[in-house]
Coordinates of C-alpha atoms and ligand atoms in Angstrom, one line a residue:
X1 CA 128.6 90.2 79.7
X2 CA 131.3 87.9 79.9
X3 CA 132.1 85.6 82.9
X4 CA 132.1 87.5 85.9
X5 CA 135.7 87.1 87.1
X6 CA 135.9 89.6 89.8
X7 CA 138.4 89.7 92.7
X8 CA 138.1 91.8 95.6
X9 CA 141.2 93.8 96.1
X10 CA 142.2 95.1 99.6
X11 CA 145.0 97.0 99.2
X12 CA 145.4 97.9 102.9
X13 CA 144.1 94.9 104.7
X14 CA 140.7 97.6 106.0
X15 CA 138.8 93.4 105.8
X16 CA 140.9 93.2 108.9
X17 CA 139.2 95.8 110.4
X18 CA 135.4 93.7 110.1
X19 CA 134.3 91.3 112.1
X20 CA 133.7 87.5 111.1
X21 CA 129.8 88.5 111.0
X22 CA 130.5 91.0 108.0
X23 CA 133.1 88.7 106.2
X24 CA 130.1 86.0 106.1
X25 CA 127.4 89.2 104.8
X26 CA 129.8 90.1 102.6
X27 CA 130.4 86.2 100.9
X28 CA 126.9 85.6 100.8
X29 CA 125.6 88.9 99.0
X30 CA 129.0 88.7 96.9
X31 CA 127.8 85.1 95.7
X32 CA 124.2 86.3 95.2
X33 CA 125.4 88.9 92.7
X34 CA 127.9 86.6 91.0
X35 CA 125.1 84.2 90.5
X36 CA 121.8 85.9 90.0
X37 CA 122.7 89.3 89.2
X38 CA 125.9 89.1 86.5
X39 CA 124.8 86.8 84.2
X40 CA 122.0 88.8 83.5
X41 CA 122.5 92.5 83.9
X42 CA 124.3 93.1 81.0
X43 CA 120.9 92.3 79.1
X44 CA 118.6 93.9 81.9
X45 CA 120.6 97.4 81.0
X46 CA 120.6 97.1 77.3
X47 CA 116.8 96.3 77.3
X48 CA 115.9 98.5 79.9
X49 CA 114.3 96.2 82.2
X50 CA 114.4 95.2 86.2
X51 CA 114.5 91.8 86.8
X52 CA 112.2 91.4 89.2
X53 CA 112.8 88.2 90.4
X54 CA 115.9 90.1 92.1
X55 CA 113.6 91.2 94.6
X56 CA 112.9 87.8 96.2
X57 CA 116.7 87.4 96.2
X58 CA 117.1 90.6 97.5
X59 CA 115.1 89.5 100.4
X60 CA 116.5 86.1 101.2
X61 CA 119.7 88.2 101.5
X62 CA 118.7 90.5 103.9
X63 CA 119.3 93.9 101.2
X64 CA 115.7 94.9 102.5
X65 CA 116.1 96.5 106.0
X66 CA 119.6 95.1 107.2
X67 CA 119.8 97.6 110.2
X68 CA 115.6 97.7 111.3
X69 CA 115.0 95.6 114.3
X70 CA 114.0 92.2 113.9
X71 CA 111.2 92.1 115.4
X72 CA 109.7 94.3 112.4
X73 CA 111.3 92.1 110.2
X74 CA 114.5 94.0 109.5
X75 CA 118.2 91.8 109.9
X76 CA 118.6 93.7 112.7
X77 CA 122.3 94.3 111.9
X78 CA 125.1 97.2 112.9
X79 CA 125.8 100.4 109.7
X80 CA 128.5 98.4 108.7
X81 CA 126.9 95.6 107.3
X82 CA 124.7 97.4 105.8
X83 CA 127.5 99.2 103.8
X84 CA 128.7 95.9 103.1
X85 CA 125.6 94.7 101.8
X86 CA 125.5 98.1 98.8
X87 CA 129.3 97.8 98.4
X88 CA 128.6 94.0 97.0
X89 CA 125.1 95.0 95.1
X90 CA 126.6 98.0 93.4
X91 CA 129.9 96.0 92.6
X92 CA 126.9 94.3 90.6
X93 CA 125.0 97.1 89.3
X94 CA 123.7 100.3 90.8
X95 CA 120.2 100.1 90.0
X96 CA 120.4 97.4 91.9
X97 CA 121.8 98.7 94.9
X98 CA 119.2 101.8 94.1
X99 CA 116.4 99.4 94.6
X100 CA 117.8 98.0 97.6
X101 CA 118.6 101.3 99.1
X102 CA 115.3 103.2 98.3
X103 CA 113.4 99.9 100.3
X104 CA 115.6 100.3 102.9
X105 CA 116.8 104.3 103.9
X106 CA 114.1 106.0 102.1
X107 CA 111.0 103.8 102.8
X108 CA 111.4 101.6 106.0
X109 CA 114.0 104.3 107.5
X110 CA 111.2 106.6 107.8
X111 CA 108.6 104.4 108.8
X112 CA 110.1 102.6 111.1
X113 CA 112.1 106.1 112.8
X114 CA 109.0 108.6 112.0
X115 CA 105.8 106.3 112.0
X116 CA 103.4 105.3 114.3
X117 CA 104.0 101.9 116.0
X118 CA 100.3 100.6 113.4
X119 CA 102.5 102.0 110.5
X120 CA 105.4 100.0 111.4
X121 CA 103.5 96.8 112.1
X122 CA 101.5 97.0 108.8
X123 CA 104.1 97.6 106.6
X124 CA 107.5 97.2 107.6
X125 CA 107.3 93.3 107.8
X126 CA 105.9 93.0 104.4
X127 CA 108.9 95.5 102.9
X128 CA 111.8 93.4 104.6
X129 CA 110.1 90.4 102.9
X130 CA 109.9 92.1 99.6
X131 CA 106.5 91.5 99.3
X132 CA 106.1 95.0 99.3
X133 CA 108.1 97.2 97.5
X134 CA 108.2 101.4 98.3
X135 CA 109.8 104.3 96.6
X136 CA 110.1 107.6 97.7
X137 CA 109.0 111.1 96.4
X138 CA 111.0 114.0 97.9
X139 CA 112.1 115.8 93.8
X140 CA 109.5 117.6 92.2
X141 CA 109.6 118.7 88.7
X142 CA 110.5 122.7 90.0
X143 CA 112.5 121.8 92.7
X144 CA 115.5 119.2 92.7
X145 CA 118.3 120.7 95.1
X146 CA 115.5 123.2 96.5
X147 CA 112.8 120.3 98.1
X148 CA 112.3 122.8 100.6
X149 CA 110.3 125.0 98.0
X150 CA 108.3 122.2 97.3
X151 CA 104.5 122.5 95.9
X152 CA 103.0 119.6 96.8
X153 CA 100.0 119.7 99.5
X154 CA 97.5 118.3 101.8
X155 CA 94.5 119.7 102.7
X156 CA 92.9 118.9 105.9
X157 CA 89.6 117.5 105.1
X158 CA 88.5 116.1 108.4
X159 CA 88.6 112.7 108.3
X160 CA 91.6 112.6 105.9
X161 CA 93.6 114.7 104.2
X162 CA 93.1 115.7 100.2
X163 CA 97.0 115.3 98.7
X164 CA 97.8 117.4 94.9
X165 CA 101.1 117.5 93.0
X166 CA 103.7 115.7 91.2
X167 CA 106.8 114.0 92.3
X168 CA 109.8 113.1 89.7
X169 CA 112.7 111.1 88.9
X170 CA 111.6 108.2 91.6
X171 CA 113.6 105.2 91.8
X172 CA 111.1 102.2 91.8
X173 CA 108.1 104.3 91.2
X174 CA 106.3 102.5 88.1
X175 CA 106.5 98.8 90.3
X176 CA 106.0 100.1 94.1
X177 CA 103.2 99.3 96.0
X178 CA 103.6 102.3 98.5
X179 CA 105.4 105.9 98.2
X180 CA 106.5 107.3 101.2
X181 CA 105.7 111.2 100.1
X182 CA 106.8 114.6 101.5
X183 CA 103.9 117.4 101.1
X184 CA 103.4 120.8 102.8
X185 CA 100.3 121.2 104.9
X186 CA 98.1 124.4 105.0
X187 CA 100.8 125.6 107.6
X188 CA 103.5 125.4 104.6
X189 CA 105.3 122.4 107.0
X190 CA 106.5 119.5 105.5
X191 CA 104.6 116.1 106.2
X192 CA 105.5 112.0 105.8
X193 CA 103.1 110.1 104.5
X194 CA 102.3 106.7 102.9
X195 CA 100.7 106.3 99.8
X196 CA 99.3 103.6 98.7
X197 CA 98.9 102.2 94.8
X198 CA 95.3 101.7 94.3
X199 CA 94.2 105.1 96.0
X200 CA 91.8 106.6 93.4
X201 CA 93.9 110.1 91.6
X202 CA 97.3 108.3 92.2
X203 CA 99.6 107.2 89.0
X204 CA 103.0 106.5 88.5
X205 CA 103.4 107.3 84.9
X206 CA 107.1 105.7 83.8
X207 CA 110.0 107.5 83.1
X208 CA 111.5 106.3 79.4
X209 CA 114.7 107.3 77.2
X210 CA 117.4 107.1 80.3
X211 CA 121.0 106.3 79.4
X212 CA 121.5 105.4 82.9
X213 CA 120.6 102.8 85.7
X214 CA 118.8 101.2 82.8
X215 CA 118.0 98.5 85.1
X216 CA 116.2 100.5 87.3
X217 CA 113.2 101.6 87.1
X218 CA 111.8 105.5 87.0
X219 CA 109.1 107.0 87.3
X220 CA 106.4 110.0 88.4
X221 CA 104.2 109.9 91.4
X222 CA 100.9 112.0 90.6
X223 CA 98.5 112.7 92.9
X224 CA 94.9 114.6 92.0
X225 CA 92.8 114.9 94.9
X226 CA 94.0 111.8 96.4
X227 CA 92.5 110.8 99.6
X228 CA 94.7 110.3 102.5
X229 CA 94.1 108.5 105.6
X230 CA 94.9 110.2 108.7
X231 CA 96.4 107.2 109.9
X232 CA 98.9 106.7 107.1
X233 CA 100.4 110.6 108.1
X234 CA 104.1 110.1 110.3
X235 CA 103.0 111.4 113.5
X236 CA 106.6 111.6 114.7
X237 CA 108.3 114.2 112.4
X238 CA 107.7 117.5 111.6
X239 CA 109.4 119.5 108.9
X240 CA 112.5 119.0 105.8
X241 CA 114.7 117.8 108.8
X242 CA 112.0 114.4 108.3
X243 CA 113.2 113.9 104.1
X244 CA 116.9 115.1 104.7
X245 CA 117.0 112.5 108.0
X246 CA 116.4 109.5 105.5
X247 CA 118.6 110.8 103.2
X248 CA 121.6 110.6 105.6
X249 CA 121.3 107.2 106.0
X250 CA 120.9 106.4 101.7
X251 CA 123.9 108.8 101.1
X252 CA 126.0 106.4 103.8
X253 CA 125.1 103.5 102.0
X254 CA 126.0 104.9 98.4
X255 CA 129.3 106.3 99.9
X256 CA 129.8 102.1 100.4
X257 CA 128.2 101.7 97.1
X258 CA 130.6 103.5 95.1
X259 CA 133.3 101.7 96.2
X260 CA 131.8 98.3 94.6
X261 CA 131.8 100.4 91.4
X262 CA 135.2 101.7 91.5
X263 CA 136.4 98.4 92.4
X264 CA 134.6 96.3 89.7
X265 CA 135.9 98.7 87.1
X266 CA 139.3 98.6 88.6
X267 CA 139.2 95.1 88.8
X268 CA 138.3 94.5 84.9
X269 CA 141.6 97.3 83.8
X270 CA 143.9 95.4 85.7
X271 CA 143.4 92.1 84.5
X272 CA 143.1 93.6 81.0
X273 CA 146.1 95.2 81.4
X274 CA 147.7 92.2 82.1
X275 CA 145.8 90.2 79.2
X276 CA 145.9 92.5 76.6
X277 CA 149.2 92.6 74.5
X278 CA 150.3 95.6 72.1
X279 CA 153.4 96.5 70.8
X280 CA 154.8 92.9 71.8
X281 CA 154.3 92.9 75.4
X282 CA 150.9 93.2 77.8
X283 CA 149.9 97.3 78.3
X284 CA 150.2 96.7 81.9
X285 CA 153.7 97.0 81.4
X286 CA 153.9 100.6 80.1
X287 CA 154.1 103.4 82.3
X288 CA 151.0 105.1 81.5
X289 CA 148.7 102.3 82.7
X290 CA 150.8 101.4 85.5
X291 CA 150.2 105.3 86.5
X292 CA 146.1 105.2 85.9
X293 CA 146.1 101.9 87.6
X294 CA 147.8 103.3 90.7
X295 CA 146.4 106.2 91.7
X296 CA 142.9 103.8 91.3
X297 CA 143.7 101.3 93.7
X298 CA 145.0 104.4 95.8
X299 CA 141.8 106.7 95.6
X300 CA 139.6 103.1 96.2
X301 CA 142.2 102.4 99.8
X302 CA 141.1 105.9 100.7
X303 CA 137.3 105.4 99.9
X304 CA 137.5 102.2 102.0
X305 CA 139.5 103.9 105.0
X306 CA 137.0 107.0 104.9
X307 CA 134.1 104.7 104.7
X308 CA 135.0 102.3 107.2
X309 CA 135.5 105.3 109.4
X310 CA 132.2 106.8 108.8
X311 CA 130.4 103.3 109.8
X312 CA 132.4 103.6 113.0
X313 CA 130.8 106.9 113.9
X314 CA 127.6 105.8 112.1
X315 CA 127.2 103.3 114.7
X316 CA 128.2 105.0 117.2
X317 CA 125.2 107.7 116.3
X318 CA 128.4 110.0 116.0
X319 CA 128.6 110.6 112.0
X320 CA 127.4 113.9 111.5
X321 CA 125.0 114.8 108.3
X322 CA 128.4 116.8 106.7
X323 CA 130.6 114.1 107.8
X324 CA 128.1 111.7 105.6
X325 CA 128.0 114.3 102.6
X326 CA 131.7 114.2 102.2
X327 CA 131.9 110.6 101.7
X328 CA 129.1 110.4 99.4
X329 CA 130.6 113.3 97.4
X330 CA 134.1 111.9 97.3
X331 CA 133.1 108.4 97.0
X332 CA 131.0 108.8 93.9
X333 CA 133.3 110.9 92.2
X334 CA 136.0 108.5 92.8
X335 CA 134.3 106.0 90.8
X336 CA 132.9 108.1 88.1
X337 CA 137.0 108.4 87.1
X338 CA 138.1 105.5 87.6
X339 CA 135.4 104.1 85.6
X340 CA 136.4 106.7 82.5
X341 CA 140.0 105.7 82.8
X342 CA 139.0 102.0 83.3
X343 CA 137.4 102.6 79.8
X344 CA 140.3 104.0 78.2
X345 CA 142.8 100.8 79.6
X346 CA 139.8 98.7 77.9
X347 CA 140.5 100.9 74.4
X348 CA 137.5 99.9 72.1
X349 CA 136.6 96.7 74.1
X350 CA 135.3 99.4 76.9
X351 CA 132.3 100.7 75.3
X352 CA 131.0 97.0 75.2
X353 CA 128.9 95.2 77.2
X354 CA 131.6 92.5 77.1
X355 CA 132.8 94.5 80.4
X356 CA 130.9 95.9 82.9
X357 CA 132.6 99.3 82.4
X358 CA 130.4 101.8 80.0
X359 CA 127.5 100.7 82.0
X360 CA 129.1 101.6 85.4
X361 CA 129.9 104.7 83.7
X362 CA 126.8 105.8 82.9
X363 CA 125.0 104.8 86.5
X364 CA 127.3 106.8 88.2
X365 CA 126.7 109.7 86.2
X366 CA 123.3 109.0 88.0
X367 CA 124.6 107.7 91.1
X368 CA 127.3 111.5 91.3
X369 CA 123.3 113.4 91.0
X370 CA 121.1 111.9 93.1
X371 CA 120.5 112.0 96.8
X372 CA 122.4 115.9 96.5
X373 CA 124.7 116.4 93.5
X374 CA 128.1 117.0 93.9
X375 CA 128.4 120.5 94.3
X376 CA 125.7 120.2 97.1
X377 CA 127.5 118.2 98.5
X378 CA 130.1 120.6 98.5
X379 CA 128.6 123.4 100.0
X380 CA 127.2 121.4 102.8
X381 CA 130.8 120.6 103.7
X382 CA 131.8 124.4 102.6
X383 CA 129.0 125.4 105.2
X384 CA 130.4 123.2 107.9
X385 CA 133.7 124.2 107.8
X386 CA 133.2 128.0 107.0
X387 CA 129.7 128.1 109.0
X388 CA 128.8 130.5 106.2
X389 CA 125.5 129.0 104.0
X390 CA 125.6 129.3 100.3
X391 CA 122.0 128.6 100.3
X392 CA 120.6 131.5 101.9
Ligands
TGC1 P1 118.0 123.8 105.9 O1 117.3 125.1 106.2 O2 119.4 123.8 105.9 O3 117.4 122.6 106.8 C1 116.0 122.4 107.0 C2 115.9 121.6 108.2 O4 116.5 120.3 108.0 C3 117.6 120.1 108.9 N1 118.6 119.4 108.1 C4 118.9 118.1 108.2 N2 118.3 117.1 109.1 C5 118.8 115.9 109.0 N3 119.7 115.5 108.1 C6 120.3 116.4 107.2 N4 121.2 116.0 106.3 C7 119.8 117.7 107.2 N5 120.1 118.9 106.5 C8 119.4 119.8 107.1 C9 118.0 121.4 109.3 O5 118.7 121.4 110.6 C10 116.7 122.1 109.4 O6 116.1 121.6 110.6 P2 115.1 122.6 111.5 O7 114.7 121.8 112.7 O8 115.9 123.8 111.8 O9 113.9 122.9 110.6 O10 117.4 123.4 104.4 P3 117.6 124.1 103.0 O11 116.3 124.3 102.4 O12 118.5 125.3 103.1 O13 118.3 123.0 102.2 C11 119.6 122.5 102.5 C12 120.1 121.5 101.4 C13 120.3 122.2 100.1 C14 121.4 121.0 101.9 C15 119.2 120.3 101.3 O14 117.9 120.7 101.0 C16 119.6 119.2 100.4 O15 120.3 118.3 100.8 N6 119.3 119.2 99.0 C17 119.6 118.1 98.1 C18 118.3 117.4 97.8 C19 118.5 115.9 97.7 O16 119.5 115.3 98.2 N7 117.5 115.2 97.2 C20 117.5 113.8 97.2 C21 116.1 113.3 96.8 S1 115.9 111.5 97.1 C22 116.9 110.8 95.9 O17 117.6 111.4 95.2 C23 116.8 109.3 95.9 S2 117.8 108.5 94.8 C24 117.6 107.0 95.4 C25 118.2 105.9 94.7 O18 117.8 105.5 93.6 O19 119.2 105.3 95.3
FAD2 P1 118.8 120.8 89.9 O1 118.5 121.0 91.4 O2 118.0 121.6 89.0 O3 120.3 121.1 89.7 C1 120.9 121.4 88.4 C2 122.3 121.8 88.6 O4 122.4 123.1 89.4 C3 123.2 120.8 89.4 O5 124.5 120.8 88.8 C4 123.2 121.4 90.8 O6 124.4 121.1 91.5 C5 123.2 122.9 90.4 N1 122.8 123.7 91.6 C6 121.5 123.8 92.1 N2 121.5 124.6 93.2 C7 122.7 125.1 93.3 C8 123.3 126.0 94.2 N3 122.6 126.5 95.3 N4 124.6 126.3 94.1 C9 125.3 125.7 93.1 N5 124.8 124.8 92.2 C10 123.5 124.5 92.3 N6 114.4 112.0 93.9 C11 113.5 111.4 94.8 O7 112.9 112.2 95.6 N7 113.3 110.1 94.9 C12 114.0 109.2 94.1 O8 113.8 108.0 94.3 C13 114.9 109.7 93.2 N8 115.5 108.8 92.3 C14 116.3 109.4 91.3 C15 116.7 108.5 90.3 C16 117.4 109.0 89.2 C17 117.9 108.1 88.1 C18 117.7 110.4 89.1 C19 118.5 111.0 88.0 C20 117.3 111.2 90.1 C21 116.5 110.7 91.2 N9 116.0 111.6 92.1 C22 115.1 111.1 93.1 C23 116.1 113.0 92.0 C24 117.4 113.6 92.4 O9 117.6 113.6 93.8 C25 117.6 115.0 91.8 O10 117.8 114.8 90.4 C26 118.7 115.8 92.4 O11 118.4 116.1 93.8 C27 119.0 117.1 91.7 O12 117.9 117.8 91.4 P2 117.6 118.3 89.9 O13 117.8 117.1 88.9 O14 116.3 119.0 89.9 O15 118.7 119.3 89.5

């Protein structure tokens, strides 16, 4: 990729609206990327590889954990930041923020809310530190949208528990040391529990031949007859309410995520629309990119409004599960476009990896998928409104 020359733009002043404490997390994680991440990325994507000396970076920046107490090792820090924090690592990439995210909502989220205070002591330091890395395994092979029909089990086996089944499509699976898993017990109730790599009958066969978030790994979890401490079940949650609760707080942080897409995308059109000269005079000046380039930098003011909003409530423990599904839904989608139309103001120079663009493209065709696809998202806030469920 060429020199990252990114500019942040805020159209409507919303940087007002943060505190001197975000403005500095915000500088620091946008420096990080600028220096660690974007000179690199462009090759991690093409040769399907994560970096993983990000991980140590990813750690000295405080991506692992932002809002878990300090005390277990977390930054201790309000929603906001840790928008702030994805915003600036999925202006980079999202795999990147995916990593970070995963560590964070989907692994320490759950131990730290559902675990037992043993759990949180034994891993969560470790995790913030990046010294151990976690994915999560909610998606099985059958049952995507659906994780309530899930087939994965335990078996209560006195002294432990026997786990069987197959998880797929997890983020960080083929490199993490634990998985946080959700299996029914003989009750047909979903369970937490931590898996660990080692544990005799669990693999985590890779996932190959992806056209997106390249620079994140994939992979399967699969367990046959693996042996589960009792200790390492979550005593504190009881049922899908325990996967979907960690999923409210990943879906916030891609909502804040997108917006680093959009804006990186929106940020390469413009000043190629003011670089680029054809039929004598830069393409800025015609009306037709002046029009896509407008209604961008409009949708992006709205995603930041929204999502500056939704950290209010968030910290507040006001945003409501629907409230967060929106602004995943919208925020995603708004960058899926403007990365398409960011492509076309790029002409042929788009589909290179001179410009971040194509690969933006093609995570957020990832990014509009995971963690509830668009048209779930949808119908949750169909439900909410109407109070009718399309799911039943
Ligand atoms: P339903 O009967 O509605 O609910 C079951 C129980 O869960 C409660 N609940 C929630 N609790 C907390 N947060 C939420 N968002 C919740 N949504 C529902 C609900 O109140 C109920 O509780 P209780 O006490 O009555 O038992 O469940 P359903 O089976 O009808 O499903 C509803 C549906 C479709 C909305 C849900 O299953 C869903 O969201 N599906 C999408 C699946 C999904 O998002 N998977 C993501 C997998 S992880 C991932 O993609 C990681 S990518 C990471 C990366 O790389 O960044
Ligand atoms: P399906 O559920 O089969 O959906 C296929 C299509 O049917 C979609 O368009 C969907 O909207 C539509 N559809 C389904 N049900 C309905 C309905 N009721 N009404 C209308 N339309 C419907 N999962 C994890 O657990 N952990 C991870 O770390 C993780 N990482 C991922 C990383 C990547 C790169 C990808 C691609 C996925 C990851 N996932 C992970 C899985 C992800 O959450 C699922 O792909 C997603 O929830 C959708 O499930 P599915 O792919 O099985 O699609």
């Amino acid at each position: 990729m060429a020199k990252d020359r990114f500019q942040f733009h805020d159209y409507y002043l919303a940087e007002e609206l943060l505190t001197e404490e975000h403005r500095l997390i915000r500088s620091s994680v946008r420096e990080w990327v600028k220096r660690e991440v974007s000179p690199i990325v462009e090759e991690a994507c093409q040769t399907t590889n994560f970096p993983k000396q990000w991980i140590k970076g990813l750690a000295e920046i405080g991506a692992f954990g932002p809002y878990i107490p300090a005390e277990y090792g977390g930054g201790g820090m309000d929603q906001i930041s840790y928008g702030i924090i994805m915003q600036e690592l999925e202006r980079g990439d999202s795999g990147l923020r995916s990593t970070a995210s995963v560590q964070s909502s989907l692994v320490m989220y759950p131990i730290y809310t559902y675990g037992s205070e043993e759990q949180r002591k034994k891993y969560l330091p470790k995790l913030a530190a990046g010294e151990m890395m976690g994915c999560f395994g909610l998606t099985e092979p059958d049952h995507g949208s659906n994780p309530g029909g899930m087939i994965t089990n335990i078996k209560d086996k006195g002294d432990h528990f026997l786990l069987n089944g197959a998880k797929m499509w997890i983020s960080n699976a083929p490199f993490a040391d634990i998985a946080v898993v959700w299996a029914k017990d003989e009750q047909g109730v979903v369970r937490g529990m931590v898996v660990e790599r080692g544990m005799p009958g669990f693999t985590t066969p890779e996932t190959h031949g992806k056209w997106s978030l390249r620079a994140s790994a994939t992979g399967e979890l699969v367990f046959d007859n693996v042996k589960v401490p009792k200790e390492n079940i979550f005593p504190n949650v009881k049922g899908l309410k325990g996967p979907l609760g960690c999923l409210n707080s990943a879906r916030y942080g891609i909502a804040w995520g997108a917006i680093g897409a959009a804006l990186d995308c929106y940020d390469s059109a413009l000043r190629y629309s003011q670089e680029r000269i054809q039929f004598g005079k830069p393409i800025g000046g015609f009306q037709l990119t002046q029009k896509k380039l407008a209604e961008m930098i409009t949708e992006i003011t709205k995603a930041q409004l929204l999502t500056w909003r939704l950290g209010v409530l968030k910290n507040e423990n006001r945003a409501t599960p629907a409230q967060i599904s929106m602004a995943k839904r919208n925020n995603v989608n708004m960058a899926l476009q403007i990365a398409r139309e960011a492509r076309q103001i790029h002409g042929g120079m788009g589909i290179t990896g001179e410009y971040p663009i194509m690969r933006h493209m093609m995570n957020l065709e990832s990014v509009i998928t995971y963690e509830g696809t668009h048209d779930i998202h949808l119908l949750i806030t169909g439900m909410d409104v109407t109070g009718f469920n399309a799911f039943e």
